[in-house]
């Protein structure tokens, strides 16, 4: 009788364990036995890269966002295709800074030297994205791990997956909610625009061709509009990129929201968060309370990191982040 009960319990536990795998959960201590120092190794590599260029910070943060929104957080964005038809070759990726890619590649090399074939590129990108936020003075948070690297990376999959700078609130909410992210998550994640650069063509319509009655977007602070016209004259060199946060461009802080309140959101998708009454209260809260913003950003980054993940026996642990294992 006792033996039969034991057998029965074993079956119940096995079924429960399978269900757990099926739910594809990440855990903070995923590499505790197999690569216990992975986070300090990645942090070291990211810090070294940051010592060479500041672009490490915005480049890596934006790379994580784009990776997660296309095929899930599975490092598919890192794949190089000899035919130029991988995710990173899509027009929407044209402006991804090469230094973001290089950060992950360098960190992967450092991790492989200690724990060969164990840690996914997707997890390294997730850790590095947290580390760059901290390096810029932003909040720290624990990163959930256990992602596997994806087996698909196609430029043709990118179209329509990323938000555009001319989106309104409904369009932003629609694309973020497809990934289980709320309006509040979306507003907090947009705070990443407290760092980094934008090319002039992404907002030139707000300066020169907004509408037939007003060439300049009336929601744009007029002082800021003049400054932007000086930095981005019509027919400017398309390589020119300007700071997205005109006040504290190299610090991860809540200045993005203070800027929105003053009409200094660079994109329509930024300023609309303040001008639309449905999102304005959240912007005011984040502008007035750095603590609320930091907490919401950390929560939203962890949620972003769960989008479309592969776990268990799905995908692979890539040896080289830029190529599928063959
Ligand atoms: C809400 C919708 C969003 C839109 C429409 C959007 C759009 C853009 C655009 C057009 C640029 C300028 C690219 C260029 O010209 O070089 C940019 C830059 C950037 N975005 Fe976003 N973004 C959004 C959300 C996010 C999120 C969620 C993150 C990360 C959590 C993020 C992080 C960044 C960073 C760090 C940069 C600067 C990149 C650099 O300096 O290399 N963005 N974004
Ligand atoms: C526009 O920007 C200026 C200079 O940064 C600032 O002093 C002013 O308060 C802003 N205007 C509005 C309406 O917020
Ligand atoms: C960083 C990166 O790989 N950018 C590529 C994005 O896509 C264009 C083509 O559309 C490539 O020329 C870029 O090199």
Coordinates of C-alpha atoms and ligand atoms in Angstrom, one line a residue:
X1 CA 0.0 0.0 0.0
X2 CA 2.7 2.4 1.0
X3 CA 4.7 1.6 -2.1
X4 CA 1.7 2.2 -4.3
X5 CA 1.1 5.5 -2.7
X6 CA 4.7 6.5 -3.3
X7 CA 4.4 5.5 -7.0
X8 CA 1.2 7.5 -7.3
X9 CA 2.8 10.6 -5.7
X10 CA 5.8 10.3 -8.1
X11 CA 3.4 10.4 -11.0
X12 CA 1.6 13.4 -9.6
X13 CA 4.9 15.2 -9.1
X14 CA 6.1 14.3 -12.6
X15 CA 2.9 15.7 -14.1
X16 CA 3.2 18.9 -12.0
X17 CA 6.9 19.3 -13.1
X18 CA 5.9 19.0 -16.7
X19 CA 3.2 21.6 -16.3
X20 CA 5.8 23.9 -14.8
X21 CA 8.1 23.5 -17.8
X22 CA 5.1 24.1 -20.1
X23 CA 4.5 27.5 -18.5
X24 CA 8.0 28.4 -19.5
X25 CA 9.1 30.4 -16.5
X26 CA 12.4 32.2 -16.0
X27 CA 14.1 32.2 -12.7
X28 CA 16.7 34.6 -11.1
X29 CA 19.1 31.8 -10.0
X30 CA 19.0 29.9 -13.3
X31 CA 22.8 29.6 -13.7
X32 CA 23.4 29.2 -9.9
X33 CA 25.0 25.7 -10.4
X34 CA 26.2 26.0 -14.0
X35 CA 27.7 29.5 -14.2
X36 CA 27.4 31.2 -10.9
X37 CA 29.5 34.2 -11.9
X38 CA 27.7 35.0 -15.1
X39 CA 26.3 38.3 -13.9
X40 CA 29.7 39.6 -12.7
X41 CA 31.4 38.5 -15.9
X42 CA 28.8 40.3 -18.0
X43 CA 29.0 43.4 -15.9
X44 CA 32.7 43.5 -16.2
X45 CA 32.5 43.2 -20.0
X46 CA 29.8 45.9 -20.2
X47 CA 31.8 48.2 -18.0
X48 CA 34.9 47.8 -20.2
X49 CA 32.9 48.5 -23.3
X50 CA 31.3 51.6 -21.7
X51 CA 34.9 52.8 -20.9
X52 CA 35.4 52.9 -24.7
X53 CA 32.2 54.5 -25.7
X54 CA 29.0 56.0 -24.1
X55 CA 26.9 54.6 -27.0
X56 CA 27.3 51.2 -25.3
X57 CA 24.5 52.3 -23.0
X58 CA 21.7 53.5 -25.3
X59 CA 22.8 51.0 -28.0
X60 CA 22.4 48.0 -25.7
X61 CA 19.2 49.1 -24.1
X62 CA 17.5 49.7 -27.5
X63 CA 18.8 46.4 -28.8
X64 CA 17.1 44.5 -26.0
X65 CA 13.7 46.2 -26.7
X66 CA 13.9 45.5 -30.5
X67 CA 15.0 41.9 -29.8
X68 CA 12.0 41.3 -27.5
X69 CA 9.5 42.8 -29.8
X70 CA 10.6 40.7 -32.9
X71 CA 10.3 36.9 -32.3
X72 CA 10.6 37.4 -28.5
X73 CA 13.7 38.0 -26.3
X74 CA 15.8 35.3 -28.0
X75 CA 18.8 37.1 -29.4
X76 CA 17.4 36.7 -32.9
X77 CA 18.4 40.3 -33.6
X78 CA 22.1 39.4 -33.2
X79 CA 22.2 37.0 -36.1
X80 CA 24.3 38.0 -39.2
X81 CA 23.1 36.7 -42.5
X82 CA 25.5 36.4 -45.4
X83 CA 22.5 37.2 -47.6
X84 CA 21.6 40.4 -45.6
X85 CA 18.1 39.1 -44.9
X86 CA 18.2 38.7 -41.1
X87 CA 16.3 40.7 -38.5
X88 CA 19.0 43.2 -38.1
X89 CA 19.1 43.9 -41.8
X90 CA 15.5 45.2 -41.9
X91 CA 15.0 48.9 -42.5
X92 CA 13.6 49.4 -39.0
X93 CA 17.0 48.3 -37.6
X94 CA 19.1 50.6 -39.7
X95 CA 19.7 52.9 -36.8
X96 CA 20.6 50.3 -34.2
X97 CA 24.0 51.2 -32.9
X98 CA 26.7 48.7 -33.7
X99 CA 28.1 49.2 -30.2
X100 CA 25.0 47.5 -28.7
X101 CA 25.8 44.4 -30.8
X102 CA 29.4 44.5 -29.9
X103 CA 28.6 44.8 -26.2
X104 CA 26.8 41.4 -26.2
X105 CA 29.4 39.7 -28.4
X106 CA 32.2 40.8 -26.1
X107 CA 30.2 39.7 -23.0
X108 CA 29.4 36.3 -24.6
X109 CA 33.1 35.8 -25.3
X110 CA 34.0 36.5 -21.7
X111 CA 31.2 34.2 -20.4
X112 CA 32.2 31.4 -22.7
X113 CA 35.8 31.5 -21.3
X114 CA 34.4 30.5 -17.9
X115 CA 31.3 28.5 -18.7
X116 CA 31.4 27.0 -22.2
X117 CA 28.1 26.4 -24.0
X118 CA 25.9 27.2 -20.9
X119 CA 24.6 30.7 -21.1
X120 CA 22.3 31.9 -23.9
X121 CA 23.0 35.1 -25.8
X122 CA 19.4 36.1 -25.0
X123 CA 20.2 36.0 -21.3
X124 CA 23.4 37.9 -21.8
X125 CA 21.5 40.7 -23.6
X126 CA 18.9 40.8 -20.8
X127 CA 21.7 41.2 -18.1
X128 CA 23.6 43.7 -20.2
X129 CA 20.4 45.8 -20.7
X130 CA 20.0 46.0 -16.9
X131 CA 23.7 46.8 -16.4
X132 CA 23.7 49.7 -18.8
X133 CA 20.8 51.3 -17.0
X134 CA 22.7 51.0 -13.7
X135 CA 25.9 52.4 -15.3
X136 CA 23.9 55.5 -16.4
X137 CA 22.6 56.1 -12.9
X138 CA 19.2 54.2 -13.2
X139 CA 17.6 51.7 -10.9
X140 CA 19.0 48.2 -10.4
X141 CA 16.8 45.2 -10.5
X142 CA 17.1 41.4 -10.6
X143 CA 17.1 39.8 -14.0
X144 CA 15.2 36.6 -14.6
X145 CA 17.1 34.0 -16.6
X146 CA 16.7 30.8 -18.5
X147 CA 16.0 32.1 -22.0
X148 CA 17.2 30.0 -25.0
X149 CA 18.4 31.5 -28.2
X150 CA 16.0 31.5 -31.2
X151 CA 16.3 29.7 -34.4
X152 CA 14.6 32.2 -36.7
X153 CA 15.9 35.6 -37.7
X154 CA 14.2 37.1 -40.8
X155 CA 14.2 40.7 -42.0
X156 CA 10.7 40.0 -43.4
X157 CA 9.4 39.4 -39.8
X158 CA 10.3 43.0 -38.6
X159 CA 7.7 45.0 -40.6
X160 CA 4.9 46.3 -38.3
X161 CA 6.4 44.8 -35.1
X162 CA 8.0 48.0 -33.8
X163 CA 6.3 51.2 -32.7
X164 CA 6.9 54.2 -35.0
X165 CA 7.8 57.7 -33.8
X166 CA 4.6 59.2 -35.2
X167 CA 2.3 56.8 -33.3
X168 CA -0.5 58.1 -31.1
X169 CA -1.5 56.6 -27.7
X170 CA -3.9 54.0 -29.2
X171 CA -1.3 52.7 -31.6
X172 CA 1.3 52.6 -28.8
X173 CA -1.1 50.7 -26.5
X174 CA -2.1 48.3 -29.2
X175 CA 1.5 47.2 -30.0
X176 CA 2.6 47.0 -26.4
X177 CA -0.5 45.1 -25.3
X178 CA 0.2 42.4 -27.9
X179 CA 3.2 41.6 -25.7
X180 CA 1.3 41.7 -22.4
X181 CA 2.5 45.2 -21.5
X182 CA 0.1 47.7 -20.0
X183 CA -0.1 51.4 -20.8
X184 CA 1.7 52.1 -17.6
X185 CA 4.5 49.7 -18.6
X186 CA 4.7 51.4 -22.0
X187 CA 5.0 54.9 -20.5
X188 CA 7.7 53.7 -18.1
X189 CA 9.7 51.9 -20.9
X190 CA 9.4 55.0 -23.0
X191 CA 11.5 56.7 -20.3
X192 CA 14.5 54.9 -21.9
X193 CA 14.4 57.9 -24.2
X194 CA 16.1 59.8 -21.4
X195 CA 19.3 58.4 -23.0
X196 CA 20.7 58.2 -26.5
X197 CA 20.3 59.7 -29.9
X198 CA 17.9 60.1 -32.8
X199 CA 18.5 60.9 -36.4
X200 CA 16.8 64.1 -37.7
X201 CA 14.4 62.3 -40.1
X202 CA 12.5 60.6 -37.3
X203 CA 11.0 63.9 -36.1
X204 CA 11.6 66.4 -39.0
X205 CA 7.9 66.3 -39.9
X206 CA 7.2 68.1 -36.5
X207 CA 9.4 71.0 -37.5
X208 CA 8.8 71.5 -41.2
X209 CA 5.6 69.8 -42.4
X210 CA 3.3 69.1 -39.5
X211 CA 0.0 70.4 -41.1
X212 CA -1.2 72.7 -43.8
X213 CA -2.1 75.4 -41.1
X214 CA 1.0 75.0 -39.0
X215 CA 4.3 73.7 -40.3
X216 CA 5.5 73.3 -36.6
X217 CA 3.8 70.8 -34.3
X218 CA 1.9 73.1 -31.9
X219 CA 2.5 70.8 -29.0
X220 CA 6.3 71.3 -29.4
X221 CA 7.8 73.9 -27.0
X222 CA 8.7 76.8 -29.2
X223 CA 12.1 77.4 -27.7
X224 CA 12.9 73.7 -28.1
X225 CA 11.5 73.8 -31.7
X226 CA 14.0 76.6 -32.6
X227 CA 16.9 74.6 -31.0
X228 CA 15.9 71.5 -33.0
X229 CA 15.7 73.5 -36.3
X230 CA 19.3 74.6 -35.6
X231 CA 20.5 71.1 -34.9
X232 CA 18.5 69.6 -37.8
X233 CA 18.1 72.1 -40.6
X234 CA 16.1 70.9 -43.7
X235 CA 18.2 68.6 -45.9
X236 CA 20.6 67.9 -43.1
X237 CA 23.2 65.1 -43.4
X238 CA 21.1 62.0 -42.7
X239 CA 23.9 60.7 -40.5
X240 CA 23.4 63.5 -38.0
X241 CA 21.9 62.3 -34.7
X242 CA 21.0 64.5 -31.7
X243 CA 20.4 63.9 -28.0
X244 CA 16.8 62.7 -27.3
X245 CA 16.9 64.2 -23.8
X246 CA 18.1 67.8 -24.3
X247 CA 18.7 68.4 -20.6
X248 CA 20.5 65.3 -19.1
X249 CA 21.3 63.2 -22.1
X250 CA 23.8 60.8 -20.4
X251 CA 21.9 60.2 -17.2
X252 CA 19.2 57.6 -16.7
X253 CA 16.7 59.8 -14.7
X254 CA 13.1 60.9 -14.9
X255 CA 14.0 64.1 -16.9
X256 CA 12.2 62.5 -19.9
X257 CA 8.9 63.1 -18.1
X258 CA 9.8 66.6 -17.0
X259 CA 10.6 67.3 -20.6
X260 CA 7.2 66.0 -21.8
X261 CA 5.5 68.4 -19.3
X262 CA 7.4 71.3 -20.9
X263 CA 6.6 70.3 -24.5
X264 CA 10.1 68.9 -25.0
X265 CA 9.2 65.3 -26.1
X266 CA 11.2 64.6 -29.3
X267 CA 8.8 62.3 -31.1
X268 CA 5.1 62.5 -31.5
X269 CA 5.0 59.1 -29.6
X270 CA 6.8 60.8 -26.7
X271 CA 4.8 64.1 -26.5
X272 CA 1.4 62.3 -26.9
X273 CA 1.9 60.6 -23.6
X274 CA 1.5 64.1 -22.0
X275 CA -1.0 65.6 -24.4
X276 CA -3.4 62.7 -24.3
X277 CA -5.5 63.0 -21.1
X278 CA -5.6 59.2 -20.8
X279 CA -1.8 59.0 -20.1
X280 CA -1.1 62.4 -18.7
X281 CA -1.6 61.5 -15.0
X282 CA 1.1 58.7 -15.3
X283 CA 3.5 61.2 -16.9
X284 CA 2.9 63.7 -14.1
X285 CA 3.4 61.0 -11.5
X286 CA 6.8 59.9 -13.1
X287 CA 7.8 63.6 -13.5
X288 CA 7.1 64.3 -9.9
X289 CA 8.4 61.1 -8.3
X290 CA 11.7 59.5 -9.5
X291 CA 11.0 56.6 -7.1
X292 CA 7.7 55.8 -8.8
X293 CA 9.4 55.9 -12.2
X294 CA 12.3 53.8 -11.2
X295 CA 10.0 51.1 -9.7
X296 CA 7.7 51.1 -12.7
X297 CA 10.7 50.9 -15.1
X298 CA 12.3 48.0 -13.3
X299 CA 8.9 46.1 -13.2
X300 CA 8.3 46.8 -16.9
X301 CA 11.8 45.7 -17.9
X302 CA 11.3 42.4 -16.2
X303 CA 8.0 42.0 -18.0
X304 CA 9.6 43.0 -21.3
X305 CA 12.2 40.3 -20.7
X306 CA 9.5 37.6 -20.6
X307 CA 8.1 38.4 -24.1
X308 CA 8.1 35.4 -26.5
X309 CA 10.8 33.5 -24.6
X310 CA 12.0 30.0 -25.5
X311 CA 12.9 27.8 -22.6
X312 CA 13.6 24.1 -21.7
X313 CA 14.5 22.3 -24.9
X314 CA 13.3 25.0 -27.3
X315 CA 15.9 26.9 -29.4
X316 CA 19.5 26.4 -28.5
X317 CA 22.4 27.9 -26.6
X318 CA 24.3 29.7 -29.3
X319 CA 28.1 29.4 -29.3
X320 CA 28.5 32.6 -31.4
X321 CA 25.8 35.2 -30.8
X322 CA 25.9 36.2 -34.5
X323 CA 25.3 32.7 -36.0
X324 CA 23.0 29.7 -35.4
X325 CA 24.9 26.6 -34.2
X326 CA 25.3 24.3 -37.2
Ligands
LIG1 C1 7.2 53.7 -27.2 C2 7.5 53.5 -28.5 C3 8.9 53.8 -29.0 C4 9.2 54.4 -30.2 C5 8.2 54.9 -31.2 C6 10.6 54.5 -30.3 C7 11.3 55.1 -31.3 C8 12.7 55.4 -31.4 C9 13.3 56.1 -32.4 C10 12.7 56.5 -33.7 C11 14.6 56.2 -32.0 C12 15.7 57.0 -32.8 C13 16.5 56.0 -33.6 C14 17.5 56.7 -34.4 O1 17.1 57.6 -35.2 O2 18.7 56.5 -34.3 C15 14.8 55.6 -30.7 C16 15.9 55.6 -30.0 C17 16.1 54.9 -28.8 N1 15.1 54.1 -28.2 FE1 13.1 54.0 -28.7 N2 11.2 53.9 -29.2 C18 10.2 53.4 -28.4 C19 10.3 52.7 -27.2 C20 11.6 52.4 -26.7 C21 11.8 51.5 -25.6 C22 10.6 50.7 -24.9 C23 13.1 51.4 -25.3 C24 13.8 50.6 -24.3 C25 13.3 50.2 -23.2 C26 13.7 52.4 -26.2 C27 15.0 52.7 -26.2 C28 15.7 53.6 -27.1 C29 17.0 54.0 -26.9 C30 17.9 53.7 -25.8 C31 17.3 54.8 -28.0 C32 18.6 55.5 -28.4 C33 19.4 54.6 -29.2 C34 20.8 55.1 -29.5 O3 21.3 56.2 -29.0 O4 21.6 54.4 -30.2 N3 12.8 52.9 -27.0 N4 13.6 55.1 -30.3
LIG2 C1 9.7 75.8 -23.0 O1 11.1 75.6 -22.7 C2 11.7 76.7 -22.0 C3 13.2 76.6 -22.0 O2 13.6 75.3 -21.8 C4 11.0 76.7 -20.6 O3 11.6 77.7 -19.8 C5 9.5 76.9 -20.8 O4 8.9 76.8 -19.5 C6 8.9 75.9 -21.7 N1 7.6 76.2 -22.0 C7 6.5 75.5 -21.6 C8 5.2 76.0 -22.1 O5 6.6 74.6 -20.9
LIG3 C1 23.3 47.4 -37.0 C2 22.9 46.8 -38.3 O1 23.1 45.7 -38.6 N1 22.2 47.7 -39.1 C3 21.7 47.2 -40.4 C4 20.2 47.5 -40.5 O2 19.7 47.3 -41.8 C5 20.4 48.0 -42.9 C6 19.7 47.6 -44.2 O3 18.4 47.9 -44.1 C7 21.9 47.6 -42.9 O4 22.5 48.4 -43.9 C8 22.5 48.0 -41.5 O5 23.8 47.6 -41.5

